[in-house]
Structures are given as structure tokens and as C-alpha cells.
Short mmCIF file of C-alpha atoms and ligand atoms in Angstrom, two decimals:
data_model
loop_
_atom_site.label_atom_id
_atom_site.label_comp_id
_atom_site.label_asym_id
_atom_site.label_seq_id
_atom_site.Cartn_x
_atom_site.Cartn_y
_atom_site.Cartn_z
CA MET A 1484 210.92 51.11 253.33
CA GLU A 1485 209.07 48.19 254.91
CA ASN A 1486 212.21 46.85 256.60
CA LYS A 1487 212.41 50.00 258.67
CA ILE A 1488 208.93 49.59 260.13
CA LYS A 1489 208.93 47.71 263.44
CA ASN A 1490 205.42 46.32 263.11
CA ASP A 1491 205.13 45.51 259.40
CA LEU A 1492 202.26 43.00 259.70
CA LEU A 1493 200.06 45.09 257.43
CA ILE A 1494 202.70 45.36 254.70
CA ARG A 1495 203.46 41.64 254.82
CA ALA A 1496 199.79 40.65 254.73
CA ALA A 1497 199.16 43.12 251.89
CA PHE A 1498 201.87 41.40 249.86
CA SER A 1499 200.37 37.98 250.73
CA GLN A 1500 203.34 36.99 252.88
CA PRO A 1501 202.84 34.90 256.04
CA THR A 1502 202.07 36.68 259.32
CA GLU A 1503 201.75 35.42 262.91
CA ARG A 1504 198.23 36.84 263.08
CA PRO A 1505 196.06 39.06 260.89
CA PRO A 1506 196.90 42.76 261.10
CA VAL A 1507 194.11 45.09 262.20
CA TRP A 1508 193.18 48.64 261.33
CA ILE A 1509 189.68 50.07 261.08
CA MET A 1510 188.15 52.51 258.64
CA ARG A 1511 187.34 55.77 260.49
CA GLN A 1512 189.51 54.62 263.39
CA ALA A 1513 190.26 58.26 264.26
CA GLY A 1514 186.88 59.80 264.79
CA ARG A 1515 183.88 60.72 266.76
CA PHE A 1516 183.57 57.47 268.74
CA MET A 1517 186.59 58.65 270.78
CA LYS A 1518 186.25 61.27 273.48
CA GLU A 1519 189.84 62.31 272.76
CA TYR A 1520 188.73 63.16 269.20
CA TRP A 1521 186.01 65.44 270.58
CA GLU A 1522 188.51 67.21 272.82
CA ILE A 1523 190.26 68.35 269.62
CA LYS A 1524 187.13 68.66 267.47
CA ASN A 1525 185.48 71.04 269.94
CA LYS A 1526 188.28 73.53 269.30
CA TYR A 1527 188.57 73.40 265.50
CA SER A 1528 186.45 72.76 262.45
CA PHE A 1529 186.96 69.44 260.67
CA LEU A 1530 188.71 71.12 257.72
CA GLU A 1531 190.98 73.11 260.06
CA MET A 1532 191.95 69.79 261.62
CA CYS A 1533 192.76 68.33 258.22
CA LYS A 1534 194.71 71.38 257.07
CA THR A 1535 196.88 71.91 260.14
CA PRO A 1536 199.62 69.25 259.97
CA GLU A 1537 200.25 69.19 263.74
CA ILE A 1538 196.55 68.67 264.48
CA ALA A 1539 196.11 66.12 261.70
CA ALA A 1540 199.08 64.27 263.21
CA ASP A 1541 197.63 64.43 266.74
CA VAL A 1542 194.38 62.88 265.51
CA THR A 1543 196.13 60.28 263.34
CA MET A 1544 198.03 59.10 266.42
CA LEU A 1545 194.94 58.64 268.65
CA PRO A 1546 194.06 55.10 267.50
CA ILE A 1547 197.74 54.09 267.56
CA ASP A 1548 198.12 55.18 271.17
CA LEU A 1549 194.65 54.30 272.47
CA LEU A 1550 193.61 51.24 270.45
CA GLY A 1551 196.93 49.69 269.44
CA VAL A 1552 196.00 49.09 265.79
CA ASP A 1553 198.65 47.84 263.36
CA ALA A 1554 198.47 50.81 260.96
CA ALA A 1555 197.83 54.52 261.06
CA ILE A 1556 195.65 56.18 258.44
CA LEU A 1557 196.28 59.77 257.48
CA PHE A 1558 193.69 62.05 259.06
CA SER A 1559 192.05 63.80 256.13
CA ASP A 1560 189.02 63.29 253.92
CA ILE A 1561 188.43 61.95 250.43
CA LEU A 1562 186.76 65.26 249.50
CA VAL A 1563 189.87 67.44 249.81
CA THR A 1564 190.73 66.71 246.16
CA ALA A 1565 187.31 68.00 245.10
CA GLU A 1566 187.84 71.11 247.20
CA ALA A 1567 191.24 71.76 245.60
CA MET A 1568 189.55 71.44 242.18
CA GLY A 1569 187.19 74.27 243.08
CA GLY A 1570 184.40 72.69 245.11
CA GLU A 1571 183.21 74.96 247.93
CA LEU A 1572 183.30 72.36 250.67
CA SER A 1573 181.94 72.55 254.19
CA PHE A 1574 181.11 69.96 256.82
CA GLU A 1575 178.06 70.71 258.89
CA GLN A 1576 177.30 68.93 262.13
CA GLY A 1577 174.69 66.28 261.53
CA VAL A 1578 174.48 67.06 257.80
CA GLY A 1579 177.82 65.79 256.53
CA PRO A 1580 179.74 67.18 253.59
CA ARG A 1581 178.26 69.93 251.38
CA PHE A 1582 179.40 71.56 248.16
CA ALA A 1583 177.85 75.01 247.75
CA ASN A 1584 178.59 75.03 244.01
CA PRO A 1585 177.56 71.59 242.71
CA ILE A 1586 178.23 70.74 239.06
CA ARG A 1587 175.15 71.64 237.05
CA SER A 1588 176.48 72.71 233.64
CA GLU A 1589 179.28 72.36 231.12
CA LYS A 1590 180.69 75.61 232.38
CA ASP A 1591 180.98 74.16 235.88
CA VAL A 1592 182.97 71.30 234.38
CA ASP A 1593 185.23 73.73 232.46
CA ASN A 1594 185.87 75.54 235.72
CA LEU A 1595 187.16 72.45 237.56
CA ARG A 1596 190.86 72.91 238.17
CA VAL A 1597 193.37 70.14 237.56
CA ASP A 1598 196.51 72.11 238.33
CA CYS A 1599 195.85 72.19 242.05
CA LEU A 1600 198.43 70.01 243.74
CA GLU A 1601 199.90 73.02 245.54
CA ASP A 1602 196.60 73.49 247.35
CA LEU A 1603 197.03 69.98 248.77
CA GLN A 1604 200.56 70.56 250.01
CA TYR A 1605 199.23 70.57 253.58
CA VAL A 1606 198.60 66.83 253.20
CA ALA A 1607 202.24 66.19 252.29
CA ASP A 1608 203.24 68.33 255.27
CA ALA A 1609 200.94 66.33 257.56
CA ILE A 1610 202.41 63.04 256.30
CA LYS A 1611 205.90 64.22 257.22
CA VAL A 1612 204.85 65.21 260.74
CA ILE A 1613 202.95 61.93 261.21
CA GLN A 1614 205.97 59.89 260.12
CA GLN A 1615 208.10 61.69 262.69
CA ARG A 1616 205.55 60.87 265.37
CA LEU A 1617 205.20 57.24 264.29
CA ASP A 1618 208.98 56.89 264.26
CA GLY A 1619 208.79 53.60 262.36
CA SER A 1620 206.36 51.93 264.76
CA VAL A 1621 203.57 51.03 262.29
CA PRO A 1622 202.92 51.79 258.62
CA LEU A 1623 201.03 54.91 257.56
CA ILE A 1624 198.19 54.47 255.06
CA GLY A 1625 197.54 57.34 252.65
CA PHE A 1626 194.35 57.51 250.64
CA ALA A 1627 192.16 59.25 248.12
CA GLY A 1628 188.62 58.97 246.88
CA ALA A 1629 188.04 57.20 243.58
CA PRO A 1630 186.78 59.37 240.70
CA PHE A 1631 183.21 58.06 240.60
CA THR A 1632 182.71 58.58 244.34
CA ILE A 1633 184.16 62.11 244.16
CA LEU A 1634 182.03 62.90 241.10
CA SER A 1635 178.92 61.84 242.99
CA TYR A 1636 179.61 64.40 245.76
CA LEU A 1637 180.41 67.17 243.26
CA VAL A 1638 177.22 66.51 241.30
CA GLU A 1639 174.84 65.87 244.21
CA GLY A 1640 176.36 68.67 246.28
CA GLY A 1641 176.65 66.28 249.24
CA SER A 1642 175.73 62.78 250.33
CA SER A 1643 172.91 61.06 248.51
CA ARG A 1644 170.59 58.15 249.02
CA ASP A 1645 169.80 57.29 245.42
CA PHE A 1646 172.40 59.23 243.37
CA LYS A 1647 169.61 60.49 241.11
CA ARG A 1648 171.46 63.50 239.70
CA THR A 1649 174.72 61.59 239.30
CA LYS A 1650 173.13 58.70 237.46
CA THR A 1651 171.04 61.01 235.30
CA LEU A 1652 174.24 62.76 234.28
CA LEU A 1653 175.82 59.40 233.39
CA ASN A 1654 172.72 58.44 231.41
CA ASN A 1655 171.99 61.70 229.59
CA GLN A 1656 175.43 63.28 229.24
CA PRO A 1657 178.01 60.50 229.43
CA GLU A 1658 180.63 62.57 227.63
CA LEU A 1659 180.32 65.36 230.17
CA ALA A 1660 180.61 62.81 232.99
CA HIS A 1661 183.76 61.42 231.37
CA ARG A 1662 185.27 64.89 231.25
CA VAL A 1663 184.72 65.29 234.99
CA LEU A 1664 186.03 61.80 235.72
CA SER A 1665 189.15 62.41 233.61
CA LYS A 1666 189.88 65.61 235.48
CA ILE A 1667 189.40 63.95 238.86
CA SER A 1668 191.61 61.03 237.80
CA GLU A 1669 194.41 63.35 236.80
CA VAL A 1670 194.30 65.14 240.15
CA THR A 1671 193.97 61.89 242.11
CA THR A 1672 196.97 60.30 240.42
CA ALA A 1673 199.17 63.32 241.10
CA TYR A 1674 197.82 63.58 244.65
CA LEU A 1675 198.54 59.94 245.51
CA ASN A 1676 202.01 60.16 244.00
CA MET A 1677 202.55 63.25 246.15
CA GLN A 1678 201.54 61.22 249.23
CA ILE A 1679 203.97 58.46 248.23
CA ALA A 1680 206.76 61.00 247.75
CA ALA A 1681 205.93 62.46 251.18
CA GLY A 1682 206.36 59.05 252.81
CA VAL A 1683 203.17 56.99 253.15
CA ASN A 1684 203.72 53.22 253.37
CA ALA A 1685 200.45 52.03 251.80
CA ILE A 1686 197.61 53.54 249.77
CA GLN A 1687 193.88 52.91 249.91
CA LEU A 1688 191.60 54.05 247.11
CA PHE A 1689 188.05 54.58 248.44
CA ASP A 1690 185.27 53.98 245.91
CA SER A 1691 182.67 54.19 248.63
CA TRP A 1692 179.59 54.55 246.46
CA ALA A 1693 180.45 52.17 243.62
CA LEU A 1694 177.64 49.93 244.79
CA ALA A 1695 175.16 52.45 243.36
CA LEU A 1696 176.23 51.46 239.85
CA SER A 1697 175.14 48.66 237.56
CA TRP A 1698 177.86 46.28 236.39
CA SER A 1699 178.23 47.99 233.00
CA ASP A 1700 178.11 51.53 234.44
CA TYR A 1701 180.70 50.49 237.01
CA GLN A 1702 182.95 49.35 234.17
CA GLU A 1703 182.46 52.52 232.17
CA PHE A 1704 182.39 55.22 234.85
CA SER A 1705 184.41 53.82 237.74
CA HIS A 1706 186.56 50.80 236.99
CA ARG A 1707 188.50 52.19 234.04
CA TYR A 1708 189.46 55.32 235.96
CA ASN A 1709 190.56 53.34 239.01
CA LYS A 1710 192.62 51.13 236.72
CA ASP A 1711 194.20 54.13 235.08
CA ILE A 1712 195.10 55.73 238.43
CA ILE A 1713 196.56 52.55 239.90
CA SER A 1714 198.62 51.94 236.75
CA LYS A 1715 200.23 55.37 237.15
CA LEU A 1716 201.20 55.17 240.83
CA ASN A 1717 204.88 55.09 241.76
CA ARG A 1718 204.25 51.93 243.74
CA GLN A 1719 207.80 50.86 244.60
CA ASP A 1720 207.26 48.71 247.69
CA ILE A 1721 203.96 50.35 248.61
CA PRO A 1722 200.88 48.13 248.63
CA ILE A 1723 197.71 49.44 247.01
CA ILE A 1724 194.39 48.62 248.69
CA SER A 1725 191.25 48.98 246.63
CA PHE A 1726 188.04 49.53 248.60
CA ALA A 1727 184.53 49.65 247.23
CA LYS A 1728 181.38 49.28 249.19
CA GLY A 1729 180.05 46.52 246.97
CA GLY A 1730 183.53 45.05 246.75
CA SER A 1731 182.15 41.57 246.96
CA VAL A 1732 180.15 42.18 243.78
CA PHE A 1733 182.86 44.01 241.85
CA ALA A 1734 185.89 42.01 243.11
CA PRO A 1735 186.57 40.30 239.74
CA LEU A 1736 186.76 43.71 238.04
CA MET A 1737 188.70 45.29 240.90
CA ALA A 1738 191.30 42.53 240.51
CA GLU A 1739 191.90 43.71 236.93
CA THR A 1740 193.15 47.05 238.25
CA ASN A 1741 196.13 45.18 239.71
CA PRO A 1742 195.86 46.15 243.38
CA ASP A 1743 197.70 44.26 246.11
CA VAL A 1744 194.61 44.09 248.33
CA ILE A 1745 190.86 44.21 247.74
CA SER A 1746 188.71 45.38 250.64
CA ILE A 1747 185.42 43.53 250.90
CA ASP A 1748 182.15 44.40 252.65
CA TRP A 1749 180.42 42.08 255.05
CA ASN A 1750 177.94 40.37 252.74
CA ALA A 1751 180.52 38.08 251.21
CA ASP A 1752 182.26 34.93 252.37
CA LEU A 1753 185.78 36.37 252.47
CA LEU A 1754 187.48 33.02 251.88
CA LYS A 1755 185.44 32.30 248.76
CA ILE A 1756 186.19 35.76 247.41
CA LYS A 1757 189.90 35.29 248.10
CA GLN A 1758 189.96 31.93 246.39
CA SER A 1759 188.21 33.40 243.36
CA LEU A 1760 190.87 36.09 242.94
CA PRO A 1761 194.16 35.72 241.07
CA LYS A 1762 196.97 34.45 243.31
CA GLY A 1763 198.82 37.22 245.10
CA ILE A 1764 195.85 39.50 245.72
CA ALA A 1765 195.18 39.81 249.44
CA VAL A 1766 191.79 40.62 250.96
CA GLN A 1767 190.78 43.08 253.67
CA GLY A 1768 187.61 42.99 255.72
CA ASN A 1769 185.00 42.11 256.47
CA LEU A 1770 183.25 42.05 259.84
CA ASP A 1771 179.83 43.70 259.86
CA PRO A 1772 180.53 46.98 261.70
CA ILE A 1773 177.30 46.60 263.68
CA VAL A 1774 178.92 43.67 265.52
CA MET A 1775 180.75 46.37 267.52
CA TYR A 1776 177.47 47.10 269.34
CA ALA A 1777 177.12 43.48 270.44
CA ASP A 1778 178.19 42.00 273.79
CA LYS A 1779 181.92 41.34 274.10
CA PRO A 1780 181.70 37.51 273.98
CA VAL A 1781 179.77 37.86 270.71
CA ILE A 1782 182.39 40.25 269.30
CA LYS A 1783 185.11 37.75 270.18
CA ARG A 1784 183.25 34.81 268.67
CA LYS A 1785 182.56 36.62 265.39
CA ILE A 1786 186.21 37.67 265.07
CA LEU A 1787 187.49 34.16 265.82
CA GLU A 1788 185.04 32.62 263.34
CA LEU A 1789 186.36 34.92 260.63
CA PHE A 1790 189.97 34.16 261.56
CA GLU A 1791 189.43 30.39 261.60
CA ARG A 1792 187.89 30.65 258.15
CA MET A 1793 190.89 32.62 256.82
CA ARG A 1794 193.49 30.59 258.69
CA ASP A 1795 195.29 28.87 255.82
CA GLU A 1796 195.31 31.91 253.57
CA PRO A 1797 198.24 34.32 253.76
CA GLY A 1798 197.09 37.72 252.56
CA PHE A 1799 194.35 38.72 255.00
CA ILE A 1800 193.97 42.08 256.75
CA PHE A 1801 191.25 42.49 259.35
CA ASN A 1802 188.96 45.48 258.99
CA LEU A 1803 185.29 46.20 259.32
CA GLY A 1804 183.24 46.03 256.14
CA HIS A 1805 182.81 49.80 256.43
CA GLY A 1806 183.69 52.49 258.97
CA ILE A 1807 183.19 52.82 262.70
CA MET A 1808 180.02 54.70 263.64
CA PRO A 1809 180.21 57.70 266.01
CA ASP A 1810 178.16 56.01 268.74
CA MET A 1811 180.06 52.72 268.84
CA PRO A 1812 181.27 51.99 272.39
CA PHE A 1813 185.00 52.70 272.54
CA ASP A 1814 185.67 49.83 274.93
CA HIS A 1815 184.05 47.37 272.51
CA VAL A 1816 186.29 48.54 269.67
CA LYS A 1817 189.31 48.34 271.96
CA TYR A 1818 188.28 44.86 273.04
CA ALA A 1819 188.03 43.80 269.38
CA VAL A 1820 191.56 45.07 268.69
CA GLU A 1821 192.90 43.31 271.81
CA THR A 1822 191.24 40.06 270.77
CA ILE A 1823 192.96 40.30 267.40
CA ARG A 1824 196.35 41.15 268.88
CA GLU A 1825 196.21 38.10 271.15
CA TYR A 1826 195.33 35.71 268.34
CA ARG A 1827 197.95 33.44 266.75
CA TYR A 1828 197.48 31.34 263.65
O1 LIG B 1998 190.22 57.38 260.50
C1 LIG B 1998 190.13 57.41 259.26
O2 LIG B 1998 189.55 56.52 258.62
C2 LIG B 1998 190.86 58.51 258.52
C3 LIG B 1998 190.15 59.66 258.17
C4 LIG B 1998 189.01 59.61 257.16
C5 LIG B 1998 187.90 60.48 257.26
N1 LIG B 1998 187.12 60.34 256.16
C6 LIG B 1998 187.66 61.39 258.39
C7 LIG B 1998 186.33 61.99 258.57
C8 LIG B 1998 188.84 58.89 255.99
C9 LIG B 1998 189.70 57.77 255.43
C10 LIG B 1998 187.65 59.37 255.35
C11 LIG B 1998 187.18 58.89 254.05
C12 LIG B 1998 185.86 59.31 253.59
N2 LIG B 1998 185.23 60.53 253.70
C13 LIG B 1998 185.01 58.48 252.82
C14 LIG B 1998 185.35 57.10 252.39
C15 LIG B 1998 185.16 56.12 253.48
C16 LIG B 1998 183.76 55.68 253.61
O3 LIG B 1998 183.19 55.96 254.69
O4 LIG B 1998 183.24 55.06 252.69
C17 LIG B 1998 183.84 59.21 252.53
C18 LIG B 1998 182.65 58.71 251.74
C19 LIG B 1998 184.00 60.51 253.08
C20 LIG B 1998 183.07 61.67 252.95
C21 LIG B 1998 182.64 62.10 254.27
N3 LIG B 1998 183.44 62.78 255.16
C22 LIG B 1998 181.37 61.93 254.87
C23 LIG B 1998 180.20 61.22 254.23
C24 LIG B 1998 181.44 62.53 256.14
C25 LIG B 1998 180.34 62.67 257.13
C26 LIG B 1998 180.29 61.39 257.88
C27 LIG B 1998 179.20 61.41 258.92
O5 LIG B 1998 178.93 60.30 259.39
O6 LIG B 1998 178.71 62.49 259.27
C28 LIG B 1998 182.74 63.02 256.31
C29 LIG B 1998 183.27 63.70 257.50
C30 LIG B 1998 184.38 63.01 258.20
N4 LIG B 1998 185.48 62.46 257.61
C31 LIG B 1998 184.52 62.90 259.61
C32 LIG B 1998 185.75 62.26 259.84
C33 LIG B 1998 186.39 61.96 261.16
C34 LIG B 1998 183.56 63.46 260.63
C35 LIG B 1998 183.84 64.90 260.77
C36 LIG B 1998 183.31 65.45 262.08
O7 LIG B 1998 184.04 65.32 263.08
O8 LIG B 1998 182.21 66.00 262.07
#
């Protein structure tokens, strides 16, 4: 598969092979910081955009055409698996995701569906349209949310600051939590294998809220499910990227799940993390996203400092430590990508 992609920098870096420069893609690269996104968003709801393959493909292509990044990421959301399992999902402007029927009882857990891959067929359809549009130019990254992160949304009914309900469930009813996590894992494994069968070239598993957990809770309620999912993927020549906010803390455990790449947030010294990992695991990251608000010379300096630090280490993918914010200046993000594309080791 990778031989057919013209720009395979991301695939090579993910497999810790040498590259002329670090590849760049950015979490939430197709989103509200682009006026072209709004031109589409003003006509459809977010879920309509995700569920209509032609529209999902249009949005996926925006950062390829307008920013020149080295990978496309499927336009979708981590919460579509939870919706297929029975969560009544909506996205409200300024509020973020909401589940109208959060998990509050054993019966709610019984009701969660696992046989729901058909309801996610639109994602496979979108992947096929996107691959036609990309026509082998850059790799396409597929993704899913990790079970703990998905559980947190299903239990809280939306985003949360302190994960009070989620953690109280883990503390008071661990067996019930494990039943939910097992169900989500089963769906996630099948869903990611469906994406691979449909033609994605890389996979990222988002455990966005892992940082809420203590080390031992992370092991019990997150890590073992991520490990189980990754072990069951039909990887072939498809690199697996494992992302956790808190990745710098949990990196030694994440490495045990056998990913090809670990994505690290901005607190850590990326080189030190890389050197602490088993050989052959690449790293992705880790510029503080807020740097994108800074003046252009500062953006350039921060990028070059990171690159100089990572210079002698094959297996490095540039990304921000977390996603682009809606009010980030487009021309700053574009400038960052241009700076990276001009760089040579
Ligand atoms: O460009 C890309 O990165 C691909 C598309 C993508 C989206 N969400 C689109 C989106 C991806 C990879 C995601 C993943 C996702 N979704 C995560 C993991 C990444 C992370 O940020 O840690 C999480 C936690 C979610 C859940 C989610 N979806 C939230 C919290 C929100 C609201 C965000 C906010 O700031 O309001 C969403 C909505 C969402 N997902 C939008 C987009 C473009 C905004 C929708 C809109 O236009 O209103």
C-alpha cells in the first residue's frame, strides 16, 4: 500500500525509517479555523457532514489543498461509535457534544449495542470517496476514540471538567464500568478493522481524556482495553498511532500496547521520551498549540528548535500537542506548515 502513495513521509516516519524532513499533519486540521469549513458548516449540521460521504470527503480535502499537510485525516468524530451503540448524540454550537441518554444504570449498560457496524457503514463509504479524491497523493489517517474516553462521554453525557461521574462509576461499580469498556472495545476493534478494509493508510487511537486517570486506574480502565484493541487490528503495513493527552506521563505503558507511534503532548521533552521508548517506536508531537497565536518569527523559531532537537532520530512526526483551536489565525497555521515543508535534516 505505502509504495503507491506519492508522499509517504508519514508512513516512513511512523515506521522509524529515515525521511528528508519531518512529516506534518495537525489534529483538527479540518475545522472551524478555516473559512472554507464554515462555508460548508453553515449549510449542514456537523453530523450530516460526517454522515454524507461526499461532504466528509470535501472537508477532509480542505487541509490537503489549502495547507499542504503530509496526511489527510478522515473527517468524522470519535463519538460516532457511541452513537451507533445507542447514544443519542447531538452537537450544539458553543456547547460541544451531548448525549441525551447518558449511562446511569445497569439497564442502560445492557441496552448498549455491540452489533452496530452497519450503522457506521457511512464511514467506510466516506473513506472510499476520500481515497478517490486523494488519488495516492498523501496517506489517509483513520481513527477511533479509545474506550475510556468514549465511556467518559457516555457517562457524563458530554464534555467534563473533572470526570466526577465517570470516576465515581470506576470507584463504586468497577465491574459495571468494565462491562461498558468491553462493549466499546468490541465495537472499536470491528470499526477500525472496517476502516482498514475500506482503505485507510494509518490509524490513530484517541484517548483524549486519559490524563484524568491515576496511574493504576489508567492501567485498569484504559490501557488494557487499548492493548486489546491494538492486538486485534489487521495491521498489515498500516502504522498505528496511539494518542493520549497525558502521553508523556503514560508513554511507558502506551509502549506496551505495541503501537508504531506514540503521540505526546507539549509538556515533555520529546527527545527524552523517544530515547526512553523501545527501539522502533516513533513519536508524534509536540508543539504547544498556543504557539500558533504567536508572531510568525516565534512560530518558526519554536518549530526549528524542536526539529534540531529531534534531528538525529528517525521516527518523528510533527504535530501539535493537541488540536487546532477555532480562533487560530489560518495564515499562522499555513506559515507553520510551510516552514516545515521547507526544512531539510
Ligand atoms: O481534522 C480532524 O482532526 C478530523 C476530524 C476530527 C473531529 N473530531 C472533528 C470535529 C477528529 C479526529 C475528532 C476527534 C475528537 N472528537 C476527539 C479527540 C481529539 C481531541 O481533541 O482530543 C474528541 C475528544 C472529540 C469530541 C468532540 N467533538 C468535541 C469535544 C467536540 C467539540 C469541540 C469544540 O471545541 O467545540 C467535537 C466536535 C467536532 N469534532 C468539531 C469538529 C470539526 C466541531 C464541530 C463544529 O463544527 O461545530
